[in-house]
Structure formats: structure tokens, C-alpha cells
Amino acid sequence: MTEPKQDVSSFQAVAYDKIREDIIFCRLAPGQKLSARILEETLGLGRTPVREALVRLGQEGMVFTVPQSGTYVSKIDLQSAENARYVRENLERSVAVECCARIDQAGRDLLKGILKEQAQAVHERDSLSFFILDNQFHKAMFEIAGRTQVWQWIESCNTDLQRFRWLRTQVENLDWNAIMDQHAALYRAITSGDTDEVSYLTVAHLHLMSAEQDSVLAAFPEYFA
């Protein structure tokens, strides 16, 4: 009986997702030189899917190649991060307002559960869980509003914003409770149907990047273009 051929495209997707994740969480630091051989060993994948993943990452600006030198992780482009924040702010404000009309008990339970887990992450100073749950809270709003595909579009083009937001959690003086308070206020506004307050809070929340930019730049100056 002939064994099925390995799905190279699925391996490429695995390599892409893992390398992209490591770039977002700065396990592969901005400016770091990448070794395809080490990536192959670390991921347990062959040369072809890893190299195809690097090509895709290069097309998306996450890595770049210097002839006769090698492939490097791109530094964070603050203008790109700001543009992604601008797009997300304007889309998410409309989506959050839609949540007011569409949310049901399941949606309320979903958001409330995420807030509870995030509060635990704050208590434990678990930056990875805090970051992931932050994303889950906002993603849940898109799901409740029936805009999951819009969230996926945003996710595909906001790597620099994601990297900035991750570094934000690594700054010692970051007030995690302020972020939690904004999430809690947004939850109350959505569940009470206060669309004006929802619109205001969404914009204020996503403007945190501007308020915290100097602290992040001071802590990680070598990570930015």
C-alpha cells in the first residue's frame, strides 16, 4: 500500500506560523540574523518549508535578506505600527458598537470569562498570558459582531503593532491595571448598550500606544528602525 505524500504546503504553514510567532514575541529579536539550518532543527522541519516560510515572511516585511550576508529579522517600523493602530481603531470602533446590538448571554459570558482570566494574569505578572488574553478580548468583540473575517484581515497586516504591544508588556513601569480598567469599562458599556461610551472607550484604549511609546523606545531602542 502506497503511503500518502507529505503535505508540503501544510509544513510551510506550520513553519510560517511558528517563525512569525517568535518574531512577534521577540524570541527572534529585531535585527537578529537567522540561520535556516537552526530553524530547520528547532522546528523539526525540512529545508523547503522553512525556506518558503522565510520567503513569505520577507514578502510581508518581517525579515529581509542582505546579499552575501544572510537573512535578518526586520526592526520594528513605528510608522507601520501606527498605521496598523489607525486602521484597527477605526474598524474596531464600528465593530464594538455593533457588539452592543448583537451581544447575547453567550457573548457576555465569553467577555466576562476573558476578563477574569486576564485579571489572574495581572495578579501573577504573567505577561504572555496577559498579552494573549488582551488579543482574545478584542477578537471576541469581532466574533460577537459577526466580523471574524475582518479580525483576520487586521491580524494579517499588523505585525509591527503586535511586536510593539508585546514589548509594551515588558516595560517595568507599565500599568497593567489601567488596561484592565479600560477593558472592564468597555465590557460594561457594551453590555448596557451605551454606544457613545463604547465608541469613546475603544478610541481611548487604542490610543495607549501613543502614551506609552516613549517608555517602550527608551527600554528597547535597538529594536526599532
PDB file of C-alpha atoms in Angstrom:
ATOM      1  CA  MET A   1       0.000   0.000   0.000  1.00  0.00           C
ATOM      2  CA  THR A   2       1.457   3.377  -1.002  1.00  0.00           C
ATOM      3  CA  GLU A   3       1.915   5.877   1.855  1.00  0.00           C
ATOM      4  CA  PRO A   4       0.305   9.288   1.330  1.00  0.00           C
ATOM      5  CA  LYS A   5       2.660  12.064   0.308  1.00  0.00           C
ATOM      6  CA  GLN A   6       3.517  14.647   2.925  1.00  0.00           C
ATOM      7  CA  ASP A   7       1.622  17.905   2.532  1.00  0.00           C
ATOM      8  CA  VAL A   8       4.488  20.351   1.963  1.00  0.00           C
ATOM      9  CA  SER A   9       2.138  23.339   1.993  1.00  0.00           C
ATOM     10  CA  SER A  10       0.904  22.449   5.497  1.00  0.00           C
ATOM     11  CA  PHE A  11       4.510  22.171   6.702  1.00  0.00           C
ATOM     12  CA  GLN A  12       5.207  25.580   5.195  1.00  0.00           C
ATOM     13  CA  ALA A  13       2.221  26.988   7.091  1.00  0.00           C
ATOM     14  CA  VAL A  14       3.497  25.465  10.343  1.00  0.00           C
ATOM     15  CA  ALA A  15       6.954  26.969   9.756  1.00  0.00           C
ATOM     16  CA  TYR A  16       5.472  30.355   8.869  1.00  0.00           C
ATOM     17  CA  ASP A  17       3.179  30.471  11.912  1.00  0.00           C
ATOM     18  CA  LYS A  18       5.933  29.469  14.346  1.00  0.00           C
ATOM     19  CA  ILE A  19       8.575  31.835  12.971  1.00  0.00           C
ATOM     20  CA  ARG A  20       6.045  34.682  12.840  1.00  0.00           C
ATOM     21  CA  GLU A  21       5.067  33.978  16.459  1.00  0.00           C
ATOM     22  CA  ASP A  22       8.712  34.007  17.526  1.00  0.00           C
ATOM     23  CA  ILE A  23       9.195  37.341  15.750  1.00  0.00           C
ATOM     24  CA  ILE A  24       6.128  38.877  17.427  1.00  0.00           C
ATOM     25  CA  PHE A  25       7.261  37.748  20.877  1.00  0.00           C
ATOM     26  CA  CYS A  26      10.851  38.825  20.114  1.00  0.00           C
ATOM     27  CA  ARG A  27      12.237  35.339  20.697  1.00  0.00           C
ATOM     28  CA  LEU A  28      13.744  36.162  17.337  1.00  0.00           C
ATOM     29  CA  ALA A  29      14.841  39.701  18.107  1.00  0.00           C
ATOM     30  CA  PRO A  30      14.663  42.619  15.667  1.00  0.00           C
ATOM     31  CA  GLY A  31      17.966  42.775  13.797  1.00  0.00           C
ATOM     32  CA  GLN A  32      18.858  39.155  14.605  1.00  0.00           C
ATOM     33  CA  LYS A  33      20.466  37.067  11.870  1.00  0.00           C
ATOM     34  CA  LEU A  34      18.527  33.896  11.069  1.00  0.00           C
ATOM     35  CA  SER A  35      20.002  30.522  10.296  1.00  0.00           C
ATOM     36  CA  ALA A  36      17.802  28.346   8.089  1.00  0.00           C
ATOM     37  CA  ARG A  37      19.636  25.270   9.360  1.00  0.00           C
ATOM     38  CA  ILE A  38      18.974  26.115  13.014  1.00  0.00           C
ATOM     39  CA  LEU A  39      15.334  26.903  12.232  1.00  0.00           C
ATOM     40  CA  GLU A  40      15.004  23.537  10.499  1.00  0.00           C
ATOM     41  CA  GLU A  41      16.419  21.763  13.556  1.00  0.00           C
ATOM     42  CA  THR A  42      14.355  23.774  16.027  1.00  0.00           C
ATOM     43  CA  LEU A  43      11.089  23.290  14.135  1.00  0.00           C
ATOM     44  CA  GLY A  44      11.810  19.702  13.145  1.00  0.00           C
ATOM     45  CA  LEU A  45      11.033  20.511   9.527  1.00  0.00           C
ATOM     46  CA  GLY A  46      12.887  20.180   6.242  1.00  0.00           C
ATOM     47  CA  ARG A  47      14.671  22.835   4.236  1.00  0.00           C
ATOM     48  CA  THR A  48      11.864  23.511   1.736  1.00  0.00           C
ATOM     49  CA  PRO A  49       9.036  24.528   4.145  1.00  0.00           C
ATOM     50  CA  VAL A  50      11.402  26.667   6.240  1.00  0.00           C
ATOM     51  CA  ARG A  51      12.836  28.472   3.231  1.00  0.00           C
ATOM     52  CA  GLU A  52       9.366  29.004   1.729  1.00  0.00           C
ATOM     53  CA  ALA A  53       8.189  30.398   5.067  1.00  0.00           C
ATOM     54  CA  LEU A  54      11.141  32.822   5.085  1.00  0.00           C
ATOM     55  CA  VAL A  55      10.276  33.927   1.559  1.00  0.00           C
ATOM     56  CA  ARG A  56       6.696  34.655   2.651  1.00  0.00           C
ATOM     57  CA  LEU A  57       7.894  36.476   5.754  1.00  0.00           C
ATOM     58  CA  GLY A  58      10.210  38.517   3.545  1.00  0.00           C
ATOM     59  CA  GLN A  59       7.330  39.468   1.253  1.00  0.00           C
ATOM     60  CA  GLU A  60       5.433  40.679   4.319  1.00  0.00           C
ATOM     61  CA  GLY A  61       8.400  42.704   5.580  1.00  0.00           C
ATOM     62  CA  MET A  62       9.095  40.676   8.705  1.00  0.00           C
ATOM     63  CA  VAL A  63      12.532  39.549   7.529  1.00  0.00           C
ATOM     64  CA  PHE A  64      14.966  40.829   4.919  1.00  0.00           C
ATOM     65  CA  THR A  65      17.962  39.396   3.101  1.00  0.00           C
ATOM     66  CA  VAL A  66      21.351  41.040   2.638  1.00  0.00           C
ATOM     67  CA  PRO A  67      23.277  39.564  -0.317  1.00  0.00           C
ATOM     68  CA  GLN A  68      26.422  37.701   0.722  1.00  0.00           C
ATOM     69  CA  SER A  69      25.437  38.141   4.367  1.00  0.00           C
ATOM     70  CA  GLY A  70      22.178  36.404   5.279  1.00  0.00           C
ATOM     71  CA  THR A  71      18.579  36.821   6.391  1.00  0.00           C
ATOM     72  CA  TYR A  72      17.688  39.073   9.315  1.00  0.00           C
ATOM     73  CA  VAL A  73      14.602  39.882  11.388  1.00  0.00           C
ATOM     74  CA  SER A  74      13.355  43.327  10.389  1.00  0.00           C
ATOM     75  CA  LYS A  75      13.392  46.002  13.031  1.00  0.00           C
ATOM     76  CA  ILE A  76      10.057  47.433  14.138  1.00  0.00           C
ATOM     77  CA  ASP A  77       8.776  50.215  11.915  1.00  0.00           C
ATOM     78  CA  LEU A  78       6.918  52.658  14.146  1.00  0.00           C
ATOM     79  CA  GLN A  79       5.114  54.225  11.185  1.00  0.00           C
ATOM     80  CA  SER A  80       3.846  50.804  10.149  1.00  0.00           C
ATOM     81  CA  ALA A  81       2.743  50.125  13.732  1.00  0.00           C
ATOM     82  CA  GLU A  82       0.953  53.479  13.885  1.00  0.00           C
ATOM     83  CA  ASN A  83      -0.799  52.863  10.566  1.00  0.00           C
ATOM     84  CA  ALA A  84      -1.982  49.470  11.819  1.00  0.00           C
ATOM     85  CA  ARG A  85      -3.227  51.102  15.013  1.00  0.00           C
ATOM     86  CA  TYR A  86      -5.100  53.726  12.970  1.00  0.00           C
ATOM     87  CA  VAL A  87      -6.821  51.085  10.819  1.00  0.00           C
ATOM     88  CA  ARG A  88      -7.663  48.956  13.823  1.00  0.00           C
ATOM     89  CA  GLU A  89      -9.014  51.925  15.786  1.00  0.00           C
ATOM     90  CA  ASN A  90     -11.426  52.944  13.054  1.00  0.00           C
ATOM     91  CA  LEU A  91     -12.608  49.416  12.313  1.00  0.00           C
ATOM     92  CA  GLU A  92     -12.810  48.306  15.925  1.00  0.00           C
ATOM     93  CA  ARG A  93     -14.832  51.334  16.968  1.00  0.00           C
ATOM     94  CA  SER A  94     -17.564  50.338  14.490  1.00  0.00           C
ATOM     95  CA  VAL A  95     -17.308  46.674  15.467  1.00  0.00           C
ATOM     96  CA  ALA A  96     -17.583  47.465  19.172  1.00  0.00           C
ATOM     97  CA  VAL A  97     -20.734  49.486  18.514  1.00  0.00           C
ATOM     98  CA  GLU A  98     -22.182  46.509  16.595  1.00  0.00           C
ATOM     99  CA  CYS A  99     -21.486  44.380  19.667  1.00  0.00           C
ATOM    100  CA  CYS A 100     -23.998  46.423  21.611  1.00  0.00           C
ATOM    101  CA  ALA A 101     -26.770  45.270  19.285  1.00  0.00           C
ATOM    102  CA  ARG A 102     -25.603  41.700  18.733  1.00  0.00           C
ATOM    103  CA  ILE A 103     -24.311  40.556  22.109  1.00  0.00           C
ATOM    104  CA  ASP A 104     -26.228  37.769  23.838  1.00  0.00           C
ATOM    105  CA  GLN A 105     -25.680  35.884  27.081  1.00  0.00           C
ATOM    106  CA  ALA A 106     -23.041  33.664  25.497  1.00  0.00           C
ATOM    107  CA  GLY A 107     -21.157  36.751  24.356  1.00  0.00           C
ATOM    108  CA  ARG A 108     -21.403  38.328  27.812  1.00  0.00           C
ATOM    109  CA  ASP A 109     -20.074  35.136  29.389  1.00  0.00           C
ATOM    110  CA  LEU A 110     -17.232  34.980  26.871  1.00  0.00           C
ATOM    111  CA  LEU A 111     -16.038  38.534  27.543  1.00  0.00           C
ATOM    112  CA  LYS A 112     -16.507  38.188  31.304  1.00  0.00           C
ATOM    113  CA  GLY A 113     -14.521  34.942  31.328  1.00  0.00           C
ATOM    114  CA  ILE A 114     -11.633  36.536  29.432  1.00  0.00           C
ATOM    115  CA  LEU A 115     -11.603  39.478  31.856  1.00  0.00           C
ATOM    116  CA  LYS A 116     -11.440  37.082  34.801  1.00  0.00           C
ATOM    117  CA  GLU A 117      -8.501  35.192  33.294  1.00  0.00           C
ATOM    118  CA  GLN A 118      -6.721  38.422  32.432  1.00  0.00           C
ATOM    119  CA  ALA A 119      -7.120  39.690  35.995  1.00  0.00           C
ATOM    120  CA  GLN A 120      -5.427  36.486  37.153  1.00  0.00           C
ATOM    121  CA  ALA A 121      -2.589  37.111  34.694  1.00  0.00           C
ATOM    122  CA  VAL A 122      -2.156  40.611  36.134  1.00  0.00           C
ATOM    123  CA  HIS A 123      -2.049  39.176  39.662  1.00  0.00           C
ATOM    124  CA  GLU A 124       0.641  36.684  38.609  1.00  0.00           C
ATOM    125  CA  ARG A 125       2.504  39.226  36.426  1.00  0.00           C
ATOM    126  CA  ASP A 126       2.254  36.710  33.579  1.00  0.00           C
ATOM    127  CA  SER A 127       2.975  38.920  30.583  1.00  0.00           C
ATOM    128  CA  LEU A 128       2.481  36.197  27.968  1.00  0.00           C
ATOM    129  CA  SER A 129      -0.980  35.231  29.228  1.00  0.00           C
ATOM    130  CA  PHE A 130      -1.872  38.893  29.686  1.00  0.00           C
ATOM    131  CA  PHE A 131      -0.930  39.668  26.080  1.00  0.00           C
ATOM    132  CA  ILE A 132      -2.739  36.655  24.623  1.00  0.00           C
ATOM    133  CA  LEU A 133      -5.882  37.362  26.649  1.00  0.00           C
ATOM    134  CA  ASP A 134      -5.771  41.025  25.598  1.00  0.00           C
ATOM    135  CA  ASN A 135      -5.922  39.868  21.977  1.00  0.00           C
ATOM    136  CA  GLN A 136      -8.653  37.362  22.805  1.00  0.00           C
ATOM    137  CA  PHE A 137     -10.826  40.070  24.365  1.00  0.00           C
ATOM    138  CA  HIS A 138     -10.690  42.205  21.227  1.00  0.00           C
ATOM    139  CA  LYS A 139     -11.057  39.205  18.921  1.00  0.00           C
ATOM    140  CA  ALA A 140     -14.168  38.173  20.869  1.00  0.00           C
ATOM    141  CA  MET A 141     -15.777  41.542  20.128  1.00  0.00           C
ATOM    142  CA  PHE A 142     -15.288  40.950  16.398  1.00  0.00           C
ATOM    143  CA  GLU A 143     -16.748  37.441  16.740  1.00  0.00           C
ATOM    144  CA  ILE A 144     -19.786  38.698  18.649  1.00  0.00           C
ATOM    145  CA  ALA A 145     -20.354  41.348  15.980  1.00  0.00           C
ATOM    146  CA  GLY A 146     -20.086  38.719  13.221  1.00  0.00           C
ATOM    147  CA  ARG A 147     -16.858  40.263  11.913  1.00  0.00           C
ATOM    148  CA  THR A 148     -14.377  37.429  12.409  1.00  0.00           C
ATOM    149  CA  GLN A 149     -13.033  37.782   8.874  1.00  0.00           C
ATOM    150  CA  VAL A 150     -12.317  41.467   9.492  1.00  0.00           C
ATOM    151  CA  TRP A 151     -10.250  40.482  12.555  1.00  0.00           C
ATOM    152  CA  GLN A 152      -8.318  38.017  10.406  1.00  0.00           C
ATOM    153  CA  TRP A 153      -7.585  40.753   7.857  1.00  0.00           C
ATOM    154  CA  ILE A 154      -6.295  43.018  10.621  1.00  0.00           C
ATOM    155  CA  GLU A 155      -4.148  40.233  12.066  1.00  0.00           C
ATOM    156  CA  SER A 156      -2.511  39.627   8.683  1.00  0.00           C
ATOM    157  CA  CYS A 157      -1.052  43.132   8.458  1.00  0.00           C
ATOM    158  CA  ASN A 158      -0.312  44.280  11.997  1.00  0.00           C
ATOM    159  CA  THR A 159       2.934  42.503  12.903  1.00  0.00           C
ATOM    160  CA  ASP A 160       4.783  45.702  13.807  1.00  0.00           C
ATOM    161  CA  LEU A 161       1.888  46.777  16.034  1.00  0.00           C
ATOM    162  CA  GLN A 162       1.825  43.362  17.687  1.00  0.00           C
ATOM    163  CA  ARG A 163       5.565  43.483  18.321  1.00  0.00           C
ATOM    164  CA  PHE A 164       5.259  46.958  19.816  1.00  0.00           C
ATOM    165  CA  ARG A 165       2.382  45.823  22.035  1.00  0.00           C
ATOM    166  CA  TRP A 166       4.379  42.813  23.240  1.00  0.00           C
ATOM    167  CA  LEU A 167       7.368  44.983  24.148  1.00  0.00           C
ATOM    168  CA  ARG A 168       4.930  47.242  25.992  1.00  0.00           C
ATOM    169  CA  THR A 169       4.197  44.354  28.376  1.00  0.00           C
ATOM    170  CA  GLN A 170       7.929  44.004  29.060  1.00  0.00           C
ATOM    171  CA  VAL A 171       8.370  47.583  30.273  1.00  0.00           C
ATOM    172  CA  GLU A 172       8.655  47.547  34.060  1.00  0.00           C
ATOM    173  CA  ASN A 173       6.551  50.633  34.709  1.00  0.00           C
ATOM    174  CA  LEU A 174       3.614  49.548  32.531  1.00  0.00           C
ATOM    175  CA  ASP A 175       0.335  49.950  34.425  1.00  0.00           C
ATOM    176  CA  TRP A 176      -1.430  46.696  33.594  1.00  0.00           C
ATOM    177  CA  ASN A 177      -4.339  47.641  35.842  1.00  0.00           C
ATOM    178  CA  ALA A 178      -5.084  50.677  33.664  1.00  0.00           C
ATOM    179  CA  ILE A 179      -5.537  48.367  30.669  1.00  0.00           C
ATOM    180  CA  MET A 180      -7.742  46.066  32.738  1.00  0.00           C
ATOM    181  CA  ASP A 181      -9.853  49.004  33.919  1.00  0.00           C
ATOM    182  CA  GLN A 182     -10.414  50.057  30.298  1.00  0.00           C
ATOM    183  CA  HIS A 183     -11.423  46.514  29.330  1.00  0.00           C
ATOM    184  CA  ALA A 184     -13.847  46.345  32.251  1.00  0.00           C
ATOM    185  CA  ALA A 185     -15.351  49.721  31.333  1.00  0.00           C
ATOM    186  CA  LEU A 186     -15.703  48.632  27.715  1.00  0.00           C
ATOM    187  CA  TYR A 187     -17.439  45.424  28.831  1.00  0.00           C
ATOM    188  CA  ARG A 188     -19.927  47.402  30.944  1.00  0.00           C
ATOM    189  CA  ALA A 189     -20.639  49.823  28.103  1.00  0.00           C
ATOM    190  CA  ILE A 190     -21.186  47.028  25.570  1.00  0.00           C
ATOM    191  CA  THR A 191     -23.467  45.002  27.839  1.00  0.00           C
ATOM    192  CA  SER A 192     -25.508  48.097  28.743  1.00  0.00           C
ATOM    193  CA  GLY A 193     -25.843  49.129  25.089  1.00  0.00           C
ATOM    194  CA  ASP A 194     -24.175  52.530  25.566  1.00  0.00           C
ATOM    195  CA  THR A 195     -22.899  53.035  22.022  1.00  0.00           C
ATOM    196  CA  ASP A 196     -21.473  56.518  22.617  1.00  0.00           C
ATOM    197  CA  GLU A 197     -19.418  55.296  25.565  1.00  0.00           C
ATOM    198  CA  VAL A 198     -18.301  52.212  23.628  1.00  0.00           C
ATOM    199  CA  SER A 199     -17.077  54.378  20.749  1.00  0.00           C
ATOM    200  CA  TYR A 200     -15.203  56.710  23.107  1.00  0.00           C
ATOM    201  CA  LEU A 201     -13.606  53.919  25.153  1.00  0.00           C
ATOM    202  CA  THR A 202     -12.442  51.991  22.073  1.00  0.00           C
ATOM    203  CA  VAL A 203     -10.590  55.013  20.715  1.00  0.00           C
ATOM    204  CA  ALA A 204      -9.094  55.857  24.110  1.00  0.00           C
ATOM    205  CA  HIS A 205      -7.937  52.273  24.623  1.00  0.00           C
ATOM    206  CA  LEU A 206      -6.199  52.002  21.266  1.00  0.00           C
ATOM    207  CA  HIS A 207      -4.508  55.373  21.792  1.00  0.00           C
ATOM    208  CA  LEU A 208      -2.441  53.828  24.598  1.00  0.00           C
ATOM    209  CA  MET A 209       0.294  53.197  22.031  1.00  0.00           C
ATOM    210  CA  SER A 210       0.945  56.928  21.759  1.00  0.00           C
ATOM    211  CA  ALA A 211       1.008  57.380  25.526  1.00  0.00           C
ATOM    212  CA  GLU A 212       3.456  54.518  26.071  1.00  0.00           C
ATOM    213  CA  GLN A 213       5.678  54.955  23.023  1.00  0.00           C
ATOM    214  CA  ASP A 214       8.469  56.855  24.779  1.00  0.00           C
ATOM    215  CA  SER A 215       8.770  54.228  27.532  1.00  0.00           C
ATOM    216  CA  VAL A 216       8.996  51.390  25.037  1.00  0.00           C
ATOM    217  CA  LEU A 217      11.557  53.199  22.866  1.00  0.00           C
ATOM    218  CA  ALA A 218      13.683  54.004  25.902  1.00  0.00           C
ATOM    219  CA  ALA A 219      13.652  50.386  27.049  1.00  0.00           C
ATOM    220  CA  PHE A 220      14.329  48.799  23.636  1.00  0.00           C
ATOM    221  CA  PRO A 221      15.992  51.414  21.367  1.00  0.00           C
ATOM    222  CA  GLU A 222      17.894  48.810  19.346  1.00  0.00           C
ATOM    223  CA  TYR A 223      14.667  47.079  18.273  1.00  0.00           C
ATOM    224  CA  PHE A 224      13.321  49.976  16.219  1.00  0.00           C
ATOM    225  CA  ALA A 225      14.177  51.147  12.724  1.00  0.00           C
TER     226      ALA A 225
END
